[in-house]
Amino acid sequence: MAKITFITADNESITVEGTSGSVMELAVNNNIKGIDGDCGGVCSCATCHVHVESEFVAKTGQAEELENDMLEFDDLTNEYSRLSCQLQVSEDLDGVVFKVAK
Amino acid sequence: MKASEFPDAFKDARQKEGVGKMNDQDDPVTMVLRHKEVRKCAHQWQAFQSGGEEVGRIVIPSEVKIRDTRQIPFEIDPPEHKSFRDILNPWFKRPLDEDYSAKLATIIEEIVEESLESNNVEIVEEFALKLQSRALTLLLNIPYSEADLWISWGTHVFRSDDSDLDVNKANILYKYIDKQIDLAIENPSESLYSVLLNSEVDGKKMTKEEVKGVLILTFAGGRDTVINAVTNSIAYFAGNPKALAVLKEKPEMINNAVEELVRYFSPLTQMGRVATKDTHVCEHAIKADTRISLNWASANRDENVFENPNEVVLDRKVNPHVSFGFGTHNCLGATHARQILRILLAKLSQKVTSIAILDSKENIENLGEFNRKVGFNSLNVQFKK
């Protein structure tokens, strides 16, 4: 079980619990505003873009090359950007805070 | 060539030059072929614009001679683009609603069931066009019976047998939409027409011409593309009957399978842009006021991005395809198209064990030095339970 917090663009903070699947799926299932996950999690649509709060980067790790490619031409990308479909929910992510990019 | 195979038409040019050339009605096009450059050019909407003076120029073949109405939001650039897109996005996300997808499932199930009873189904006209037209009544939120008229128009809204662009055929659609807008003004309903007529963009009510622009885009953008995706999927399963069994056993794979089929087919080969200044792509000079195209089909087979790009890997996990475009102008109808394909794969895998191809005529696009199979002019099959 991991408790994960999303902060939406209008600064609402929502903490949800998950055990499996991707962070994108967890967000979609909990109707987190700004996370659409249109492509269902194959790293094609970039509608699940989050910024990892800096102190949690060690827990989430860095994006792989193809994920970075998709983020490269997104105006909202910064050094903390990830596509949440590429992050698996596990105990390792317990307590992590994501800011929704859009 | 096997009906289920869709070769990569651009490999050599993509690897050697990164661009390809084609002419189109004396307005030549430099096709951008590599995944990264396609995404980069799509991102640079200031340098490569969609919303220039000449309406219809970014479409290939160019629609400059057959259309005066600007398609919205597709032929408008930021910041105005965002105002329209923000209004349209919630409406075009409706396919995710339970009620919508249940109705879509009924439409698709009926066509599959009907096809199972026939010895010879011509997929393009009798399956894909029907499915696309009936599904469009949901997207527009209008009575189901309206689909019969659209089906009677045949597969091409702009093309006839002897011409890529047929102004008479295009006018059938434009006049039809004009009439529907007038009817919606007289008798408001819950349809997309009425919703748009009551919408304000940046504090101003949408004009009839703007509403028409959205509707032309919705009709034209979602017609050949959905028909290609549906028809090609049937051809794929005909050539790969085991895939139906795999999806039946593992329905959780359907989402990945849809994305992979859409990557492999690239139902829309390319979309144009007009350069606003002298610039370059892959070291090739692009002059101001000339056209480039973002070649989605080539980008989707880029060997630097996709392992085994010419194979359909149904459970491909990381699949950054650009079949629905990329960036600002990405496909507004993608949610609707994805729901159609997800439900289609579910129903086919549940109800069909194999598909036999009886006859097929491929639809080959002639793009300068390139010839690309994009779909079929006709595909006759027999479904087996």
CSV table of N, CA, C and O in Angstrom, one decimal, chain B residues 226-313:
chain,number,residue,atom,x,y,z
B,226,VAL,N,-11.1,6.7,-39.6
B,226,VAL,CA,-11.7,5.6,-38.8
B,226,VAL,C,-12.0,4.4,-39.7
B,226,VAL,O,-11.8,3.3,-39.4
B,227,ILE,N,-12.4,4.7,-41.0
B,227,ILE,CA,-12.7,3.6,-41.9
B,227,ILE,C,-11.4,2.8,-42.2
B,227,ILE,O,-11.4,1.6,-42.2
B,228,ASN,N,-10.3,3.5,-42.4
B,228,ASN,CA,-9.0,2.8,-42.6
B,228,ASN,C,-8.7,2.0,-41.3
B,228,ASN,O,-8.3,0.8,-41.5
B,229,ALA,N,-8.8,2.6,-40.2
B,229,ALA,CA,-8.4,1.9,-38.9
B,229,ALA,C,-9.2,0.6,-38.7
B,229,ALA,O,-8.7,-0.5,-38.4
B,230,VAL,N,-10.5,0.7,-39.0
B,230,VAL,CA,-11.4,-0.4,-38.8
B,230,VAL,C,-11.2,-1.5,-39.8
B,230,VAL,O,-11.0,-2.7,-39.5
B,231,THR,N,-11.1,-1.1,-41.1
B,231,THR,CA,-10.9,-2.0,-42.2
B,231,THR,C,-9.5,-2.7,-42.1
B,231,THR,O,-9.4,-4.0,-42.2
B,232,ASN,N,-8.5,-2.0,-41.8
B,232,ASN,CA,-7.2,-2.6,-41.7
B,232,ASN,C,-7.1,-3.5,-40.5
B,232,ASN,O,-6.4,-4.5,-40.6
B,233,SER,N,-7.8,-3.2,-39.4
B,233,SER,CA,-7.8,-4.1,-38.3
B,233,SER,C,-8.4,-5.5,-38.7
B,233,SER,O,-7.9,-6.5,-38.3
B,234,ILE,N,-9.5,-5.4,-39.5
B,234,ILE,CA,-10.1,-6.7,-39.9
B,234,ILE,C,-9.1,-7.5,-40.8
B,234,ILE,O,-8.9,-8.7,-40.6
B,235,ALA,N,-8.4,-6.8,-41.7
B,235,ALA,CA,-7.4,-7.4,-42.5
B,235,ALA,C,-6.3,-8.0,-41.6
B,235,ALA,O,-5.8,-9.1,-41.9
B,236,TYR,N,-5.9,-7.3,-40.6
B,236,TYR,CA,-4.8,-7.8,-39.7
B,236,TYR,C,-5.3,-9.1,-39.0
B,236,TYR,O,-4.6,-10.1,-39.0
B,237,PHE,N,-6.5,-9.1,-38.5
B,237,PHE,CA,-7.0,-10.3,-37.8
B,237,PHE,C,-7.2,-11.5,-38.8
B,237,PHE,O,-7.1,-12.6,-38.4
B,238,ALA,N,-7.5,-11.2,-40.0
B,238,ALA,CA,-7.7,-12.2,-41.0
B,238,ALA,C,-6.3,-12.9,-41.2
B,238,ALA,O,-6.3,-14.1,-41.3
B,239,GLY,N,-5.3,-12.1,-41.2
B,239,GLY,CA,-3.9,-12.7,-41.4
B,239,GLY,C,-3.3,-13.3,-40.2
B,239,GLY,O,-2.4,-14.0,-40.2
B,240,ASN,N,-3.9,-12.9,-39.0
B,240,ASN,CA,-3.3,-13.4,-37.7
B,240,ASN,C,-4.4,-13.9,-36.8
B,240,ASN,O,-4.7,-13.2,-35.8
B,241,PRO,N,-5.1,-15.0,-37.2
B,241,PRO,CA,-6.2,-15.4,-36.4
B,241,PRO,C,-5.9,-15.7,-34.9
B,241,PRO,O,-6.7,-15.6,-34.0
B,242,LYS,N,-4.6,-16.1,-34.7
B,242,LYS,CA,-4.2,-16.3,-33.3
B,242,LYS,C,-4.4,-15.1,-32.4
B,242,LYS,O,-4.6,-15.2,-31.2
B,243,ALA,N,-4.2,-13.9,-33.0
B,243,ALA,CA,-4.4,-12.7,-32.2
B,243,ALA,C,-5.7,-12.6,-31.6
B,243,ALA,O,-5.9,-12.1,-30.5
B,244,LEU,N,-6.8,-13.0,-32.4
B,244,LEU,CA,-8.1,-13.0,-31.8
B,244,LEU,C,-8.2,-13.8,-30.5
B,244,LEU,O,-8.9,-13.5,-29.6
B,245,ALA,N,-7.6,-15.0,-30.6
B,245,ALA,CA,-7.7,-15.9,-29.4
B,245,ALA,C,-6.9,-15.3,-28.3
B,245,ALA,O,-7.3,-15.4,-27.1
B,246,VAL,N,-5.8,-14.7,-28.6
B,246,VAL,CA,-5.0,-14.1,-27.5
B,246,VAL,C,-5.8,-13.0,-26.8
B,246,VAL,O,-5.8,-12.9,-25.6
B,247,LEU,N,-6.4,-12.2,-27.6
B,247,LEU,CA,-7.2,-11.1,-27.0
B,247,LEU,C,-8.4,-11.6,-26.2
B,247,LEU,O,-8.9,-11.0,-25.3
B,248,LYS,N,-9.0,-12.7,-26.7
B,248,LYS,CA,-10.1,-13.3,-26.0
B,248,LYS,C,-9.7,-13.7,-24.6
B,248,LYS,O,-10.4,-13.5,-23.6
B,249,GLU,N,-8.5,-14.3,-24.6
B,249,GLU,CA,-8.0,-14.9,-23.3
B,249,GLU,C,-7.5,-13.7,-22.4
B,249,GLU,O,-7.6,-13.8,-21.2
B,250,LYS,N,-6.9,-12.7,-23.1
B,250,LYS,CA,-6.3,-11.6,-22.3
B,250,LYS,C,-6.9,-10.3,-22.7
B,250,LYS,O,-6.3,-9.5,-23.3
B,251,PRO,N,-8.2,-10.0,-22.3
B,251,PRO,CA,-8.8,-8.8,-22.7
B,251,PRO,C,-8.1,-7.5,-22.2
B,251,PRO,O,-8.2,-6.4,-22.7
B,252,GLU,N,-7.3,-7.7,-21.1
B,252,GLU,CA,-6.5,-6.6,-20.6
B,252,GLU,C,-5.4,-6.1,-21.6
B,252,GLU,O,-4.9,-5.0,-21.4
B,253,MET,N,-5.2,-6.9,-22.6
B,253,MET,CA,-4.2,-6.5,-23.6
B,253,MET,C,-4.8,-5.5,-24.7
B,253,MET,O,-4.1,-5.0,-25.5
B,254,ILE,N,-6.1,-5.4,-24.7
B,254,ILE,CA,-6.8,-4.7,-25.8
B,254,ILE,C,-6.3,-3.3,-25.9
B,254,ILE,O,-6.1,-2.8,-27.1
B,255,ASN,N,-6.1,-2.6,-24.8
B,255,ASN,CA,-5.7,-1.2,-25.0
B,255,ASN,C,-4.3,-1.1,-25.7
B,255,ASN,O,-4.2,-0.3,-26.6
B,256,ASN,N,-3.4,-1.9,-25.3
B,256,ASN,CA,-2.1,-1.9,-25.9
B,256,ASN,C,-2.2,-2.3,-27.4
B,256,ASN,O,-1.5,-1.8,-28.3
B,257,ALA,N,-3.1,-3.3,-27.7
B,257,ALA,CA,-3.3,-3.8,-29.0
B,257,ALA,C,-3.8,-2.7,-29.9
B,257,ALA,O,-3.3,-2.5,-31.1
B,258,VAL,N,-4.7,-1.9,-29.4
B,258,VAL,CA,-5.3,-0.8,-30.2
B,258,VAL,C,-4.2,0.2,-30.5
B,258,VAL,O,-4.1,0.7,-31.7
B,259,GLU,N,-3.4,0.6,-29.5
B,259,GLU,CA,-2.4,1.6,-29.8
B,259,GLU,C,-1.4,1.1,-30.8
B,259,GLU,O,-0.9,1.8,-31.7
B,260,GLU,N,-1.1,-0.2,-30.7
B,260,GLU,CA,-0.1,-0.8,-31.6
B,260,GLU,C,-0.6,-0.9,-33.1
B,260,GLU,O,0.1,-0.6,-34.0
B,261,LEU,N,-1.9,-1.3,-33.2
B,261,LEU,CA,-2.5,-1.3,-34.5
B,261,LEU,C,-2.6,0.1,-35.1
B,261,LEU,O,-2.3,0.3,-36.3
B,262,VAL,N,-2.9,1.0,-34.3
B,262,VAL,CA,-3.0,2.4,-34.8
B,262,VAL,C,-1.6,2.9,-35.2
B,262,VAL,O,-1.4,3.6,-36.2
B,263,ARG,N,-0.6,2.5,-34.5
B,263,ARG,CA,0.8,2.9,-34.9
B,263,ARG,C,1.1,2.2,-36.2
B,263,ARG,O,1.6,2.9,-37.1
B,264,TYR,N,0.9,0.9,-36.3
B,264,TYR,CA,1.2,0.2,-37.5
B,264,TYR,C,0.5,0.7,-38.7
B,264,TYR,O,1.1,0.8,-39.8
B,265,PHE,N,-0.8,1.0,-38.6
B,265,PHE,CA,-1.6,1.4,-39.8
B,265,PHE,C,-1.4,2.9,-40.1
B,265,PHE,O,-1.5,3.3,-41.2
B,266,SER,N,-1.1,3.7,-39.1
B,266,SER,CA,-1.1,5.2,-39.3
B,266,SER,C,-2.2,5.6,-40.3
B,266,SER,O,-2.0,5.9,-41.4
B,267,PRO,N,-3.5,5.6,-39.8
B,267,PRO,CA,-4.6,5.8,-40.7
B,267,PRO,C,-4.6,7.1,-41.5
B,267,PRO,O,-5.2,7.2,-42.6
B,268,LEU,N,-3.9,8.1,-40.9
B,268,LEU,CA,-3.7,9.3,-41.7
B,268,LEU,C,-2.2,9.4,-41.9
B,268,LEU,O,-1.4,9.5,-41.0
B,269,THR,N,-1.8,9.4,-43.2
B,269,THR,CA,-0.3,9.3,-43.5
B,269,THR,C,0.4,10.6,-43.0
B,269,THR,O,1.5,10.5,-42.4
B,270,GLN,N,-0.2,11.7,-43.3
B,270,GLN,CA,0.6,13.0,-43.0
B,270,GLN,C,-0.4,14.1,-42.9
B,270,GLN,O,-1.5,14.1,-43.3
B,271,MET,N,0.1,15.2,-42.3
B,271,MET,CA,-0.6,16.5,-42.3
B,271,MET,C,0.4,17.6,-42.5
B,271,MET,O,1.5,17.6,-42.1
B,272,GLY,N,0.0,18.6,-43.3
B,272,GLY,CA,0.9,19.7,-43.7
B,272,GLY,C,1.0,20.8,-42.7
B,272,GLY,O,0.2,21.0,-41.8
B,273,ARG,N,2.0,21.7,-42.9
B,273,ARG,CA,2.1,23.0,-42.2
B,273,ARG,C,2.8,23.9,-43.2
B,273,ARG,O,3.4,23.5,-44.2
B,274,VAL,N,2.6,25.2,-43.0
B,274,VAL,CA,3.2,26.2,-43.9
B,274,VAL,C,4.3,26.9,-43.1
B,274,VAL,O,4.1,27.4,-42.0
B,275,ALA,N,5.5,27.0,-43.7
B,275,ALA,CA,6.7,27.6,-43.0
B,275,ALA,C,6.4,29.1,-43.0
B,275,ALA,O,6.0,29.7,-44.0
B,276,THR,N,6.7,29.8,-41.8
B,276,THR,CA,6.4,31.2,-41.7
B,276,THR,C,7.7,32.0,-42.0
B,276,THR,O,7.7,33.2,-42.1
B,277,LYS,N,8.8,31.3,-42.1
B,277,LYS,CA,10.1,32.0,-42.3
B,277,LYS,C,11.1,31.0,-43.0
B,277,LYS,O,10.8,29.8,-43.0
B,278,ASP,N,12.2,31.5,-43.5
B,278,ASP,CA,13.2,30.6,-44.1
B,278,ASP,C,13.8,29.8,-42.9
B,278,ASP,O,14.2,30.4,-41.9
B,279,THR,N,13.8,28.5,-43.0
B,279,THR,CA,14.3,27.6,-41.9
B,279,THR,C,14.9,26.3,-42.5
B,279,THR,O,15.1,26.3,-43.7
B,280,HIS,N,15.1,25.3,-41.7
B,280,HIS,CA,15.6,24.1,-42.2
B,280,HIS,C,15.1,22.9,-41.4
B,280,HIS,O,14.8,23.1,-40.2
B,281,VAL,N,15.0,21.7,-42.0
B,281,VAL,CA,14.7,20.5,-41.3
B,281,VAL,C,15.7,19.4,-41.8
B,281,VAL,O,15.9,19.3,-43.0
B,282,CYS,N,16.3,18.8,-40.8
B,282,CYS,CA,17.4,17.8,-41.2
B,282,CYS,C,18.3,18.3,-42.2
B,282,CYS,O,18.6,17.7,-43.2
B,283,GLU,N,18.8,19.6,-42.0
B,283,GLU,CA,19.7,20.2,-42.9
B,283,GLU,C,19.2,20.5,-44.3
B,283,GLU,O,20.0,20.9,-45.2
B,284,HIS,N,17.9,20.4,-44.5
B,284,HIS,CA,17.3,20.7,-45.8
B,284,HIS,C,16.6,22.1,-45.6
B,284,HIS,O,15.9,22.3,-44.7
B,285,ALA,N,16.9,23.0,-46.6
B,285,ALA,CA,16.4,24.3,-46.5
B,285,ALA,C,14.9,24.3,-46.7
B,285,ALA,O,14.4,23.6,-47.6
B,286,ILE,N,14.1,25.0,-45.9
B,286,ILE,CA,12.7,25.2,-46.1
B,286,ILE,C,12.4,26.7,-46.2
B,286,ILE,O,12.7,27.4,-45.3
B,287,LYS,N,11.9,27.1,-47.4
B,287,LYS,CA,11.7,28.5,-47.6
B,287,LYS,C,10.4,29.0,-47.0
B,287,LYS,O,9.4,28.2,-47.0
B,288,ALA,N,10.4,30.2,-46.6
B,288,ALA,CA,9.1,30.8,-46.1
B,288,ALA,C,8.0,30.6,-47.1
B,288,ALA,O,8.2,30.7,-48.3
B,289,ASP,N,6.8,30.4,-46.6
B,289,ASP,CA,5.6,30.2,-47.4
B,289,ASP,C,5.6,29.0,-48.3
B,289,ASP,O,4.9,28.9,-49.3
B,290,THR,N,6.4,28.0,-48.0
B,290,THR,CA,6.3,26.7,-48.6
B,290,THR,C,5.8,25.7,-47.6
B,290,THR,O,5.8,26.0,-46.4
B,291,ARG,N,5.5,24.5,-48.1
B,291,ARG,CA,4.8,23.5,-47.2
B,291,ARG,C,5.8,22.4,-46.8
B,291,ARG,O,6.6,22.0,-47.6
B,292,ILE,N,5.6,22.0,-45.5
B,292,ILE,CA,6.2,20.8,-45.1
B,292,ILE,C,5.0,19.9,-44.7
B,292,ILE,O,3.9,20.3,-44.6
B,293,SER,N,5.3,18.6,-44.5
B,293,SER,CA,4.3,17.7,-43.9
B,293,SER,C,4.9,17.0,-42.8
B,293,SER,O,6.1,16.7,-42.8
B,294,LEU,N,4.1,16.7,-41.8
B,294,LEU,CA,4.5,15.9,-40.7
B,294,LEU,C,4.0,14.5,-41.0
B,294,LEU,O,2.8,14.2,-41.0
B,295,ASN,N,5.0,13.6,-41.4
B,295,ASN,CA,4.6,12.3,-41.9
B,295,ASN,C,4.6,11.3,-40.7
B,295,ASN,O,5.5,10.7,-40.3
B,296,TRP,N,3.3,11.2,-40.2
B,296,TRP,CA,3.1,10.3,-39.1
B,296,TRP,C,3.4,8.9,-39.4
B,296,TRP,O,4.0,8.2,-38.5
B,297,ALA,N,3.1,8.5,-40.6
B,297,ALA,CA,3.3,7.1,-41.0
B,297,ALA,C,4.8,6.7,-41.0
B,297,ALA,O,5.2,5.6,-40.5
B,298,SER,N,5.6,7.6,-41.4
B,298,SER,CA,7.1,7.3,-41.4
B,298,SER,C,7.6,7.4,-40.0
B,298,SER,O,8.4,6.5,-39.6
B,299,ALA,N,7.2,8.4,-39.2
B,299,ALA,CA,7.7,8.5,-37.9
B,299,ALA,C,7.3,7.3,-37.1
B,299,ALA,O,8.1,6.8,-36.2
B,300,ASN,N,6.2,6.7,-37.3
B,300,ASN,CA,5.7,5.5,-36.6
B,300,ASN,C,6.5,4.2,-36.9
B,300,ASN,O,6.3,3.2,-36.3
B,301,ARG,N,7.4,4.3,-38.0
B,301,ARG,CA,8.2,3.1,-38.3
B,301,ARG,C,9.7,3.5,-38.1
B,301,ARG,O,10.6,2.8,-38.6
B,302,ASP,N,10.0,4.6,-37.4
B,302,ASP,CA,11.4,5.0,-37.2
B,302,ASP,C,12.1,3.9,-36.3
B,302,ASP,O,11.8,3.7,-35.1
B,303,GLU,N,13.1,3.3,-36.9
B,303,GLU,CA,13.8,2.2,-36.2
B,303,GLU,C,14.7,2.7,-35.0
B,303,GLU,O,15.1,1.9,-34.2
B,304,ASN,N,14.9,4.1,-34.9
B,304,ASN,CA,15.6,4.6,-33.8
B,304,ASN,C,14.7,4.7,-32.6
B,304,ASN,O,15.2,5.0,-31.5
B,305,VAL,N,13.4,4.5,-32.8
B,305,VAL,CA,12.4,4.7,-31.7
B,305,VAL,C,11.7,3.3,-31.3
B,305,VAL,O,11.6,3.0,-30.2
B,306,PHE,N,11.4,2.6,-32.4
B,306,PHE,CA,10.6,1.4,-32.2
B,306,PHE,C,11.4,0.2,-32.6
B,306,PHE,O,11.9,0.1,-33.7
B,307,GLU,N,11.5,-0.8,-31.6
B,307,GLU,CA,12.1,-2.1,-31.9
B,307,GLU,C,11.2,-2.8,-32.9
B,307,GLU,O,10.0,-2.8,-32.7
B,308,ASN,N,11.8,-3.5,-33.8
B,308,ASN,CA,11.0,-4.2,-34.8
B,308,ASN,C,9.8,-3.4,-35.3
B,308,ASN,O,8.6,-3.8,-35.2
B,309,PRO,N,10.1,-2.3,-35.9
B,309,PRO,CA,9.0,-1.3,-36.3
B,309,PRO,C,8.0,-1.9,-37.3
B,309,PRO,O,6.9,-1.4,-37.3
B,310,ASN,N,8.4,-2.8,-38.1
B,310,ASN,CA,7.5,-3.3,-39.1
B,310,ASN,C,6.7,-4.6,-38.6
B,310,ASN,O,6.0,-5.2,-39.4
B,311,GLU,N,6.8,-4.9,-37.4
B,311,GLU,CA,6.0,-6.0,-36.8
B,311,GLU,C,5.0,-5.4,-35.9
B,311,GLU,O,5.2,-4.4,-35.2
B,312,VAL,N,3.8,-6.1,-35.9
B,312,VAL,CA,2.8,-5.8,-34.9
B,312,VAL,C,3.1,-6.5,-33.7
B,312,VAL,O,3.0,-7.8,-33.7
B,313,VAL,N,3.4,-5.8,-32.6
B,313,VAL,CA,3.7,-6.4,-31.3
B,313,VAL,C,2.5,-6.0,-30.4
B,313,VAL,O,2.5,-4.9,-29.9
